[in-house]
Coordinates of C-alpha atoms in Angstrom, one line a residue:
Chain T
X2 CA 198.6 73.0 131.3
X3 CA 196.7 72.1 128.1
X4 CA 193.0 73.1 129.0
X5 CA 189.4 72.5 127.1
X6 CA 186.9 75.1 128.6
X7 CA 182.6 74.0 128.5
X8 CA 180.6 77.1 127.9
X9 CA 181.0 79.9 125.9
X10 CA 179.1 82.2 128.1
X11 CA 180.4 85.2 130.5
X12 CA 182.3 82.8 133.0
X13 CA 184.2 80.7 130.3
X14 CA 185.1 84.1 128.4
X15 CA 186.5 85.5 131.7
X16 CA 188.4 82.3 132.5
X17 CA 190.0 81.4 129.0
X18 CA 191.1 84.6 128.6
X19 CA 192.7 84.9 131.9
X20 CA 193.7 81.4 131.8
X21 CA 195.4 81.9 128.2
X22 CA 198.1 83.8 129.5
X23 CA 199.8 81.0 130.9
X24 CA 198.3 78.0 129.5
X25 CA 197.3 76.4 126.3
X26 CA 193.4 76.6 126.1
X27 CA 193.0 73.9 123.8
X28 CA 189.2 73.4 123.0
X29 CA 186.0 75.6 123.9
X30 CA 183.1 73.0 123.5
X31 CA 179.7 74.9 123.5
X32 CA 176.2 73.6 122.4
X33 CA 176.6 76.9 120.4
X34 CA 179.3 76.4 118.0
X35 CA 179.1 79.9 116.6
X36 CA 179.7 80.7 120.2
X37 CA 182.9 78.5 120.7
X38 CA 184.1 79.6 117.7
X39 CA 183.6 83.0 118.7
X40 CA 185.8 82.3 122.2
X41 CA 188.1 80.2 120.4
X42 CA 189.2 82.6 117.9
X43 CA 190.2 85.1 121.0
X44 CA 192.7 82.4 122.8
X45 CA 193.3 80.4 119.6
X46 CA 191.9 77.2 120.5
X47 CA 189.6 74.7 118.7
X48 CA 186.1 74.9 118.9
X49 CA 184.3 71.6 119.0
X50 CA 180.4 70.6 118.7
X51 CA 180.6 67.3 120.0
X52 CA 182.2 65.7 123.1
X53 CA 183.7 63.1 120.9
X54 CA 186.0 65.1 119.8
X55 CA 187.7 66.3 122.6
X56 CA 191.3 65.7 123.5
X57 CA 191.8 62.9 125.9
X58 CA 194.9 64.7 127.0
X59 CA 193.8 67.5 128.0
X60 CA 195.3 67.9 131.6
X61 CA 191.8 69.9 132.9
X62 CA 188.5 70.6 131.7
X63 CA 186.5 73.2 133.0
X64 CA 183.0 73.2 133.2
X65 CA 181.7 77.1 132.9
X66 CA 177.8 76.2 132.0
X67 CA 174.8 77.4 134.0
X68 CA 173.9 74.6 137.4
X69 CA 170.9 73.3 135.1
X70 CA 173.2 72.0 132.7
X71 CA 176.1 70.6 134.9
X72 CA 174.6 67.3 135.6
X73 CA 173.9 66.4 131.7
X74 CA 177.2 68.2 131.0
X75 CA 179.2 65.9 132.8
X76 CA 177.2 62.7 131.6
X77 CA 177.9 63.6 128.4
X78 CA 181.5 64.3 128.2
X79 CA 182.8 62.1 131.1
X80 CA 183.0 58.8 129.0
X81 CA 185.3 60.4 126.1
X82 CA 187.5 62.1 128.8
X83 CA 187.2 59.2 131.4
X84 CA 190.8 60.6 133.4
X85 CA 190.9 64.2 132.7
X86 CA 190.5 65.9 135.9
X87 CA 187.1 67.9 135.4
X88 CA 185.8 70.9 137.7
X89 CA 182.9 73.0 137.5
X90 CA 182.6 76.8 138.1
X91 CA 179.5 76.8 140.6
X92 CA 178.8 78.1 143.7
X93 CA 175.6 76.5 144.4
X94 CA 176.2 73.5 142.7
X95 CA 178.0 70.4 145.1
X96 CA 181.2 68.4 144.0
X97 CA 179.4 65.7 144.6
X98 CA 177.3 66.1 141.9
X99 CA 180.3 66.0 139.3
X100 CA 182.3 63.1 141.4
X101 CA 179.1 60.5 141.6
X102 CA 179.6 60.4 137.6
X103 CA 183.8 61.2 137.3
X104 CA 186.2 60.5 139.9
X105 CA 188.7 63.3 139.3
X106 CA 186.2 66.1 139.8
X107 CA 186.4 69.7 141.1
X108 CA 185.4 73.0 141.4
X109 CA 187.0 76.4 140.7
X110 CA 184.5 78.9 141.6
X111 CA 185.3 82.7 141.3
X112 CA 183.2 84.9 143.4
X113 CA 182.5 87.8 140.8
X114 CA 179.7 89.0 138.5
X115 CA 180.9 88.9 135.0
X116 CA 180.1 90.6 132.2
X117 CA 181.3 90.1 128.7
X118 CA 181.8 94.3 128.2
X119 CA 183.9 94.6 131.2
X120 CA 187.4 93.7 132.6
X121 CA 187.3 92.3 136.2
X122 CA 190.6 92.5 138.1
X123 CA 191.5 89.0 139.0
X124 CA 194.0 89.6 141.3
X125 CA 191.5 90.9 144.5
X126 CA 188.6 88.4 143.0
X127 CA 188.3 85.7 145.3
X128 CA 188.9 82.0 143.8
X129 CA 187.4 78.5 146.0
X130 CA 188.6 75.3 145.0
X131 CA 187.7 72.5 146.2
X132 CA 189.3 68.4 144.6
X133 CA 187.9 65.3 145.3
X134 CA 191.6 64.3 145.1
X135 CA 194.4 65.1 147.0
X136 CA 196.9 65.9 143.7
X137 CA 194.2 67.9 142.0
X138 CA 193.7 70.4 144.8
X139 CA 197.3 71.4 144.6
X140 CA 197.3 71.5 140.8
X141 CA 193.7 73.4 141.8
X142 CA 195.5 75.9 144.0
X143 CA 198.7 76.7 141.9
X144 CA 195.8 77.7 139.0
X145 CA 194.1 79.9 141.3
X146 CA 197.3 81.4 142.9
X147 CA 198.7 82.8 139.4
X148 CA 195.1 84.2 139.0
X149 CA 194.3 85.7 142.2
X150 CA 196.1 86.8 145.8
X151 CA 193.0 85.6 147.3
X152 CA 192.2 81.5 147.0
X153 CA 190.6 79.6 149.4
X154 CA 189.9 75.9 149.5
X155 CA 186.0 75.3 150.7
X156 CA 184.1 72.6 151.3
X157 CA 180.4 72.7 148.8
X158 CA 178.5 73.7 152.1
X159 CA 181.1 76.7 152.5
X160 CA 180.8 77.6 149.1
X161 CA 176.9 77.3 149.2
X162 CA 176.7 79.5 151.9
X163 CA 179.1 82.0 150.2
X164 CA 176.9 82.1 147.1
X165 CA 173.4 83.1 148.6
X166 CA 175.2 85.9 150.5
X167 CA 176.5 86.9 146.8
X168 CA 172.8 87.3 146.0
X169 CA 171.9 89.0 148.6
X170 CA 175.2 91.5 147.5
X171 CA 175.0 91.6 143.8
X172 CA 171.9 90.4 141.9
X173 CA 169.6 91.6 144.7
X174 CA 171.5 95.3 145.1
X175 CA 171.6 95.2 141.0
X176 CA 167.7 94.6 141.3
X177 CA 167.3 97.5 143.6
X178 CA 169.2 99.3 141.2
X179 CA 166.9 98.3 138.4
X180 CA 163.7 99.7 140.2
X181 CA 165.7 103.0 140.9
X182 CA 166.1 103.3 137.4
X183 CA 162.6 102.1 136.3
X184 CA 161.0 104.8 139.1
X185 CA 163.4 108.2 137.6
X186 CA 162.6 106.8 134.3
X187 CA 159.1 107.3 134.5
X188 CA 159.8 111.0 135.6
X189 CA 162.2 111.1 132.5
X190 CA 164.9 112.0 135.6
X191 CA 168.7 111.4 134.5
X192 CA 169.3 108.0 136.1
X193 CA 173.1 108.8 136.6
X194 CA 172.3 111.5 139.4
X195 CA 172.1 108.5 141.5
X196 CA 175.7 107.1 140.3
X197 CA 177.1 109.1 143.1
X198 CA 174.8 108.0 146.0
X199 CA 175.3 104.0 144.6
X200 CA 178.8 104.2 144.6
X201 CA 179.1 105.6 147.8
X202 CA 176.9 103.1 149.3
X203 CA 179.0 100.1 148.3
X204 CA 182.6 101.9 149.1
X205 CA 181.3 102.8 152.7
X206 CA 179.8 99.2 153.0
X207 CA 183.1 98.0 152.3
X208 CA 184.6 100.3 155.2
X209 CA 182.3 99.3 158.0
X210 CA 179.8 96.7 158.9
X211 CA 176.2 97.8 156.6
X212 CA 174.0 97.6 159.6
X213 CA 175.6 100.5 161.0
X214 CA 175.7 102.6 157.5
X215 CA 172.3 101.8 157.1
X216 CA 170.2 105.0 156.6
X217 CA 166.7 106.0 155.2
X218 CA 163.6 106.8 156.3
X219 CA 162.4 103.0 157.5
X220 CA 165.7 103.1 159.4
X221 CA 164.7 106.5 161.0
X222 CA 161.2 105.1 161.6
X223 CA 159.6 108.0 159.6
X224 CA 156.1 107.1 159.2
X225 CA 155.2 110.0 157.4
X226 CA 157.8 109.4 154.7
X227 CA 157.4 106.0 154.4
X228 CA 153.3 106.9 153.9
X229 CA 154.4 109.3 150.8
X230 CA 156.5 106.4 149.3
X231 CA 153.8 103.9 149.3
X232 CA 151.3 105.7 148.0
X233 CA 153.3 107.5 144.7
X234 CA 154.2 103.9 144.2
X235 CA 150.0 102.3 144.7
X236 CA 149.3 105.6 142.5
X237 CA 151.9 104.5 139.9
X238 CA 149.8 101.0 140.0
X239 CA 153.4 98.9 140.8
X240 CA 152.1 97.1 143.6
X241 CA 154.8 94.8 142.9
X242 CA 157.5 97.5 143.8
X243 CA 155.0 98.7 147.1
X244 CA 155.7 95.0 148.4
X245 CA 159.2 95.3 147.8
X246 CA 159.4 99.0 149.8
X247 CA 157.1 97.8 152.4
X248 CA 159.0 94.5 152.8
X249 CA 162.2 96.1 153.5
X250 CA 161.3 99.2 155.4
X251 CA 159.3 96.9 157.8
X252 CA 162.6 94.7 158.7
X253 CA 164.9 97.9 158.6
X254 CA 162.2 99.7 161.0
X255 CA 162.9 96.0 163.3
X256 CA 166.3 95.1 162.6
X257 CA 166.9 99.6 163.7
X258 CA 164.5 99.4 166.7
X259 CA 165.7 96.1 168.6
Chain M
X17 CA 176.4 135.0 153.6
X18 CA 176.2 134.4 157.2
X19 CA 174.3 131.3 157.9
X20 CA 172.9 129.7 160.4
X21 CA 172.3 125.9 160.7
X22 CA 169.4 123.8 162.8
X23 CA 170.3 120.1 163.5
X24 CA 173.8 118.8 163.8
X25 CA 173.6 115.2 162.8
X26 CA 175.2 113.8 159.3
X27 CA 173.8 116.5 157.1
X28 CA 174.4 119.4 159.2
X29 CA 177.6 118.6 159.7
X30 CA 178.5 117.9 156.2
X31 CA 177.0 121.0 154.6
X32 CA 178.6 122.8 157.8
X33 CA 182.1 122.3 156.7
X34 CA 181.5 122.7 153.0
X35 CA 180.0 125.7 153.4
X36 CA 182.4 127.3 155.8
X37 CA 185.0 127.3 153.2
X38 CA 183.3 130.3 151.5
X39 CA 181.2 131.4 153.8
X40 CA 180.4 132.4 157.8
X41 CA 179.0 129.7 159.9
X42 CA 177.5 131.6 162.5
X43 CA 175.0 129.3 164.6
X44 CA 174.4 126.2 165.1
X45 CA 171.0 124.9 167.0
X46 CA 170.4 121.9 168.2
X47 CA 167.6 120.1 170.5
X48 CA 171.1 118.6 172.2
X49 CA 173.6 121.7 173.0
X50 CA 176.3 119.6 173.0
X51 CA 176.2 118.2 169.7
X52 CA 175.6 121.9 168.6
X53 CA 178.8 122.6 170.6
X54 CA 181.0 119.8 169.2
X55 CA 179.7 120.9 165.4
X56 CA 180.2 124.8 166.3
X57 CA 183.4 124.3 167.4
X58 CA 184.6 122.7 163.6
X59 CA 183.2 125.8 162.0
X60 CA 183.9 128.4 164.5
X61 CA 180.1 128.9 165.0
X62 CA 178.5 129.7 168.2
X63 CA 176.0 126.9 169.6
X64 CA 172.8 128.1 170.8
X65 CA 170.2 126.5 172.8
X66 CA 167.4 128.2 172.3
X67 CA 165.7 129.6 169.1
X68 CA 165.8 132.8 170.7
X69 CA 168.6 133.0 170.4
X70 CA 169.0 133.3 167.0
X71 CA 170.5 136.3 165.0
X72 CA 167.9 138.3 163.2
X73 CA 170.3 139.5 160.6
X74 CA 171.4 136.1 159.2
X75 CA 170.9 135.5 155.5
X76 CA 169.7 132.2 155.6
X77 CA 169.0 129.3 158.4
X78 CA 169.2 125.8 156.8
X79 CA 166.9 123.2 158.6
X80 CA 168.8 120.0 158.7
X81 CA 166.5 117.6 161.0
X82 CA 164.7 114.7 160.2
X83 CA 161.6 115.0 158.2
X84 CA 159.3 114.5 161.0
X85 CA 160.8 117.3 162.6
X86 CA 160.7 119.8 160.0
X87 CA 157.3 121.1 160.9
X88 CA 157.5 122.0 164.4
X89 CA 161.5 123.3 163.7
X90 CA 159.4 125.9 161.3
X91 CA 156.9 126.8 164.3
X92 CA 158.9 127.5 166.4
X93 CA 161.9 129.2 164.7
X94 CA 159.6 131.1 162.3
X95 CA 158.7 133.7 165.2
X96 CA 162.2 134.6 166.0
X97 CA 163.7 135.3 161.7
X98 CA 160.5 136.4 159.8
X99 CA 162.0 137.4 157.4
X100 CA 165.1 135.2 156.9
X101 CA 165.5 132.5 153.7
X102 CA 165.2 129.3 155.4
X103 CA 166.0 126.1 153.6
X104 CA 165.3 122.5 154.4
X105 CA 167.7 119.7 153.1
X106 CA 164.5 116.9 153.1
X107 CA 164.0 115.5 149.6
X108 CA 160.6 114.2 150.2
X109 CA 159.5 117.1 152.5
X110 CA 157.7 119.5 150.1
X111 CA 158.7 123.3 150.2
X112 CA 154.9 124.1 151.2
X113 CA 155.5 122.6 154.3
X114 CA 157.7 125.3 155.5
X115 CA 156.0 128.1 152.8
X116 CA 152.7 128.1 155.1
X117 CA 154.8 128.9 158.0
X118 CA 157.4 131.4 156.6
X119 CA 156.9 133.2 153.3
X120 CA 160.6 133.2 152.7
X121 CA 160.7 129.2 152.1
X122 CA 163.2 127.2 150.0
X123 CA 165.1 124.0 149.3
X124 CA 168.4 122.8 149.1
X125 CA 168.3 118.8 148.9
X126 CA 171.9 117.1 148.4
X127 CA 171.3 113.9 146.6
X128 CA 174.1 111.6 148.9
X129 CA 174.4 109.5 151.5
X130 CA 176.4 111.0 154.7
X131 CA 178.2 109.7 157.3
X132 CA 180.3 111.2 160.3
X133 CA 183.0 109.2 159.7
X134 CA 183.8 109.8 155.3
X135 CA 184.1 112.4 152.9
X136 CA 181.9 113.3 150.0
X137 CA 182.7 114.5 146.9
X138 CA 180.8 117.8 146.7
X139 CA 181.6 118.3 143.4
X140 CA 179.8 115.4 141.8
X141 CA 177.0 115.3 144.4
X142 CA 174.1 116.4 143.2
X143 CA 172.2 119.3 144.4
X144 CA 168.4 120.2 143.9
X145 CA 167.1 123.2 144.9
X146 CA 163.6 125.1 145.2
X147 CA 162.1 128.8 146.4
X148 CA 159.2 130.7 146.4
X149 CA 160.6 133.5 145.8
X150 CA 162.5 133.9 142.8
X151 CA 165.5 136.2 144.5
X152 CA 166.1 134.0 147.0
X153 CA 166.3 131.1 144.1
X154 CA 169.1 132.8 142.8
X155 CA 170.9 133.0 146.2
X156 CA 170.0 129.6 146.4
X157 CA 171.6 128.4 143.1
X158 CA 174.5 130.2 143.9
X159 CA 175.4 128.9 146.8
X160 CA 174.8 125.3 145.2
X161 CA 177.1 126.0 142.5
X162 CA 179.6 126.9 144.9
X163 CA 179.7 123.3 145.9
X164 CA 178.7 121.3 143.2
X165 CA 178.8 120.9 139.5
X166 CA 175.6 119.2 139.2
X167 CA 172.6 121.6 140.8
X168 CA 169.5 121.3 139.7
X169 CA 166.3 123.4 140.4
X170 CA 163.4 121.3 141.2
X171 CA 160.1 121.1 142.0
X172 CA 158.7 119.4 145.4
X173 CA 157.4 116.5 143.5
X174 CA 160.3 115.5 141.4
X175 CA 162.7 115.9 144.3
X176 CA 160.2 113.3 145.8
X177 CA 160.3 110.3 143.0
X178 CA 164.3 111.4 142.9
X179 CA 164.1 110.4 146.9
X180 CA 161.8 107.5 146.2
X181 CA 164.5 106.0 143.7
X182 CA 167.1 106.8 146.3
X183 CA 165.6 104.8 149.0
X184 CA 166.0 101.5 146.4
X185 CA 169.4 102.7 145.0
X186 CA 170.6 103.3 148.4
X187 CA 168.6 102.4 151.6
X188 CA 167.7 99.2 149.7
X189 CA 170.7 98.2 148.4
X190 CA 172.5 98.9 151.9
X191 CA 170.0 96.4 153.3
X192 CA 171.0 93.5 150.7
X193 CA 174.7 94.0 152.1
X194 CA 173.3 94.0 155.6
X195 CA 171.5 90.6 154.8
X196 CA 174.8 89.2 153.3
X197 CA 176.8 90.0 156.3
X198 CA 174.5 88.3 158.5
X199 CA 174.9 85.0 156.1
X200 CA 178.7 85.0 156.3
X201 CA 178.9 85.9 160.1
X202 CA 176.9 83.0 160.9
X203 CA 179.6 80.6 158.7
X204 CA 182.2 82.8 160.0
X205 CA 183.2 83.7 157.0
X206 CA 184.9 86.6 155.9
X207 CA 182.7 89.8 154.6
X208 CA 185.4 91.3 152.7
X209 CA 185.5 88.4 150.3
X210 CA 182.0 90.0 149.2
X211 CA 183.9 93.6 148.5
X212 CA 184.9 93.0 145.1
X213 CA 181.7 91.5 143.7
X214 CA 179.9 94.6 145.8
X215 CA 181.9 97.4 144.0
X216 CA 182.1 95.7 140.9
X217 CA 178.0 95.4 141.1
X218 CA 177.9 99.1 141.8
X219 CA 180.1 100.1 138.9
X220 CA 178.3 98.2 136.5
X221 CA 175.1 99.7 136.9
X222 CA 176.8 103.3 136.7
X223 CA 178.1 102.3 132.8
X224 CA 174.7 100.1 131.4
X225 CA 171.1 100.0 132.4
X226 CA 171.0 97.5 135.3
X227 CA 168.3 95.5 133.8
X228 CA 170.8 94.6 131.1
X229 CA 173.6 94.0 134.4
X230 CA 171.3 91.6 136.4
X231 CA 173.1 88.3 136.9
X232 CA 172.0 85.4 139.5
X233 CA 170.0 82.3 139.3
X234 CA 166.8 84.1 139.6
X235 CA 167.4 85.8 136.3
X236 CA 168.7 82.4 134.5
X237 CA 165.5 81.1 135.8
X238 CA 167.5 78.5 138.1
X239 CA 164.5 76.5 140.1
X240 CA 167.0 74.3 141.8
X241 CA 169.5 76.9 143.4
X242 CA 166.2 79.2 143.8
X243 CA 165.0 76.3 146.2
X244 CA 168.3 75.7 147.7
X245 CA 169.3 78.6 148.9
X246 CA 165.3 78.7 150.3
X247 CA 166.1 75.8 151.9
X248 CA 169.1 77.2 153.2
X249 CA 166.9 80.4 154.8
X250 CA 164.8 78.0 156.4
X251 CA 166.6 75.6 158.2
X252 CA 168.4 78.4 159.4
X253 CA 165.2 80.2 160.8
X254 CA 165.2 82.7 159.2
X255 CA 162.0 83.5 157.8
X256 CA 162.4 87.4 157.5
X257 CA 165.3 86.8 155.1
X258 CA 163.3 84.0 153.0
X259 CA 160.4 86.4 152.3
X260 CA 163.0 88.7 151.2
X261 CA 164.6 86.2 149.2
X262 CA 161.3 84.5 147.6
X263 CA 159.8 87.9 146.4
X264 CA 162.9 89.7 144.7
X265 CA 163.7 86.0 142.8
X266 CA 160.0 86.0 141.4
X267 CA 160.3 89.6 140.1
X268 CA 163.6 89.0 138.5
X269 CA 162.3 85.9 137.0
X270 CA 159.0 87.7 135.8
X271 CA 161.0 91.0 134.5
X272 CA 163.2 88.4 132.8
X273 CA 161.2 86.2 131.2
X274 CA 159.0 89.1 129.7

């Protein structure tokens, strides 16, 4: 397949790349051009700074900006590529959104957190499509098949669904990570003691149901512990982390106790 | 050493069968005799109901019961081994606790997260340890390096903020999973299609700071999937999870914006 890519950010690095292996990425169009250029040069294609000049024969273009930008994305480059089949890269974001502007519109949403420092194995990372037309989704699904073992085809309320749990999973357990850090910082404590404890929390989460691995002192009901917690964090002045810890010792202490 | 061990929950029995590789397991005490029994039996240990019943000659008793229980565990053993080395494995309990009761007070805090049904990797769990007496903090740092290449002596109120960052890093982040599985169950959708993004999360913030890691809408400032996915929490009733949901999205926004 000849393929144009929009956005030059961690998705559309992850997905040309992977992509290039089989396929001709053609163009990377990018409201940064330094930044297409940049992606372009690493799976020789064209970087272009305008929709004009993209390839009406491109057999897919995919759309790998953030969900603010999608809507003005696809007005934009839907009139020059009136027949390509187009898909975005969301979660959160409908197909309908695309397909009310462009009839041949998709989505080809990995479940992963990307980073531009860091391979991801694409084989076990879960791929959704989803085709407003019949031909597309199977074009869809043989993409995703040579990428991953693991493709589904969702509906937009599936996927939605799928996404805030992915929240919940990664940016609000990277989050929790971030406090860690920012509390042993203050101590000038080694924050890679607690690499072992982390990763042992997500393997065993990924061997039995969390609610039973939960452990702690809110899921013990440990008053006196909890007590200690609050108050080094009020004396630290981070009230904003106290209504974090209270927040989620309160529903462990419920979710433990019922 | 001979050594004698009060509790047999999680930690008791992990430190239990670690230490009986070197060393002689010789009690085990437990409020419940039969999960003394079931624990004695792995390490060829007696079980012993009673404090009482307790050998005087041991060279140390490790006190591996909840925090709330450390306290009258101390009272009531303290009269039967004066003058043994006895250890609690709390890491926000301070040493003084036990130090008013029994002169011969120490520490030995292992900085993981157990469960019945896994192994640990001693060797890259961290292990903090504390005494009064200087001696028996030898003994004590011995007996940690035995298991562990990472022991470190420390004081009762860095072990705390160490536990304090633990709670986030793991309690915490164990309770974002637990949220995420209660999102999919309710779509009947598969948890393990979470499992790559989970580790992947994880291993991140073990290689970069995890403020640099943090992905998500909340961090690309994202109003409309923000209010979504609150929508989302809503209809379904669930308020708990919307609170959780509404305050970790504003901090990321604010630590990300500033």
């Amino acid at each position: 397949m000849r393929i144009g890519i929009i956005g030059a950010g961690r998705v559309a690095h992850h997905l040309a790349r992977a992509l290039s292996a089989r396929h001709q990425i053609v163009q990377i169009y990018s409201r940064s051009l330094d930044k297409a250029a940049q992606l372009a040069q690493q799976v020789q294609a064209s970087a272009i700074h305008s929709p004009a000049q993209f390839d009406a024969t491109l057999d897919l273009v995919i759309i790998a900006v953030s969900d603010q930008s999608i809507a003005a994305v696809i007005e934009q480059v839907h009139p020059h590529l009136p027949e390509v089949l187009m898909v975005h890269t969301s979660g959160s974001t409908a197909m309908q959104l695309l397909q009310q502007v462009h009839a041949r519109a998709g989505v080809f949403y990995p479940l992963q957190t990307f980073s531009l420092e860091r391979e991801i194995d694409w084989s076990q990372t879960p791929v959704f499509i989803e085709a407003a037309d019949e031909d597309d989704q199977a074009v869809l699904l043989q993409l995703a098949n040579e990428l991953s073992q693991r493709v589904y085809a969702y509906s937009s309320e599936q996927r939605l669904s799928l996404h805030l749990a992915a929240v919940f999973a990664c940016n609000f357990s990277n989050y929790c990570y971030d406090i860690a850090r920012q509390i042993v910082d203050v101590q000038q404590v080694d924050f890679s003691l607690l690499y072992p404890l982390m990763l042992e929390t997500a393997q065993k989460a990924t061997q039995a149901d969390p609610k039973t691995m939960q452990t702690g002192p809110a899921m013990r009901g440990d008053q006196n512990i909890l007590q200690m917690h609050q108050q080094l964090l009020a004396d630290a002045q981070r009230l904003d982390l106290q209504a974090v810890y209270q927040l989620f010792s309160q529903q462990i202490l419920e979710r433990h106790q019922s």
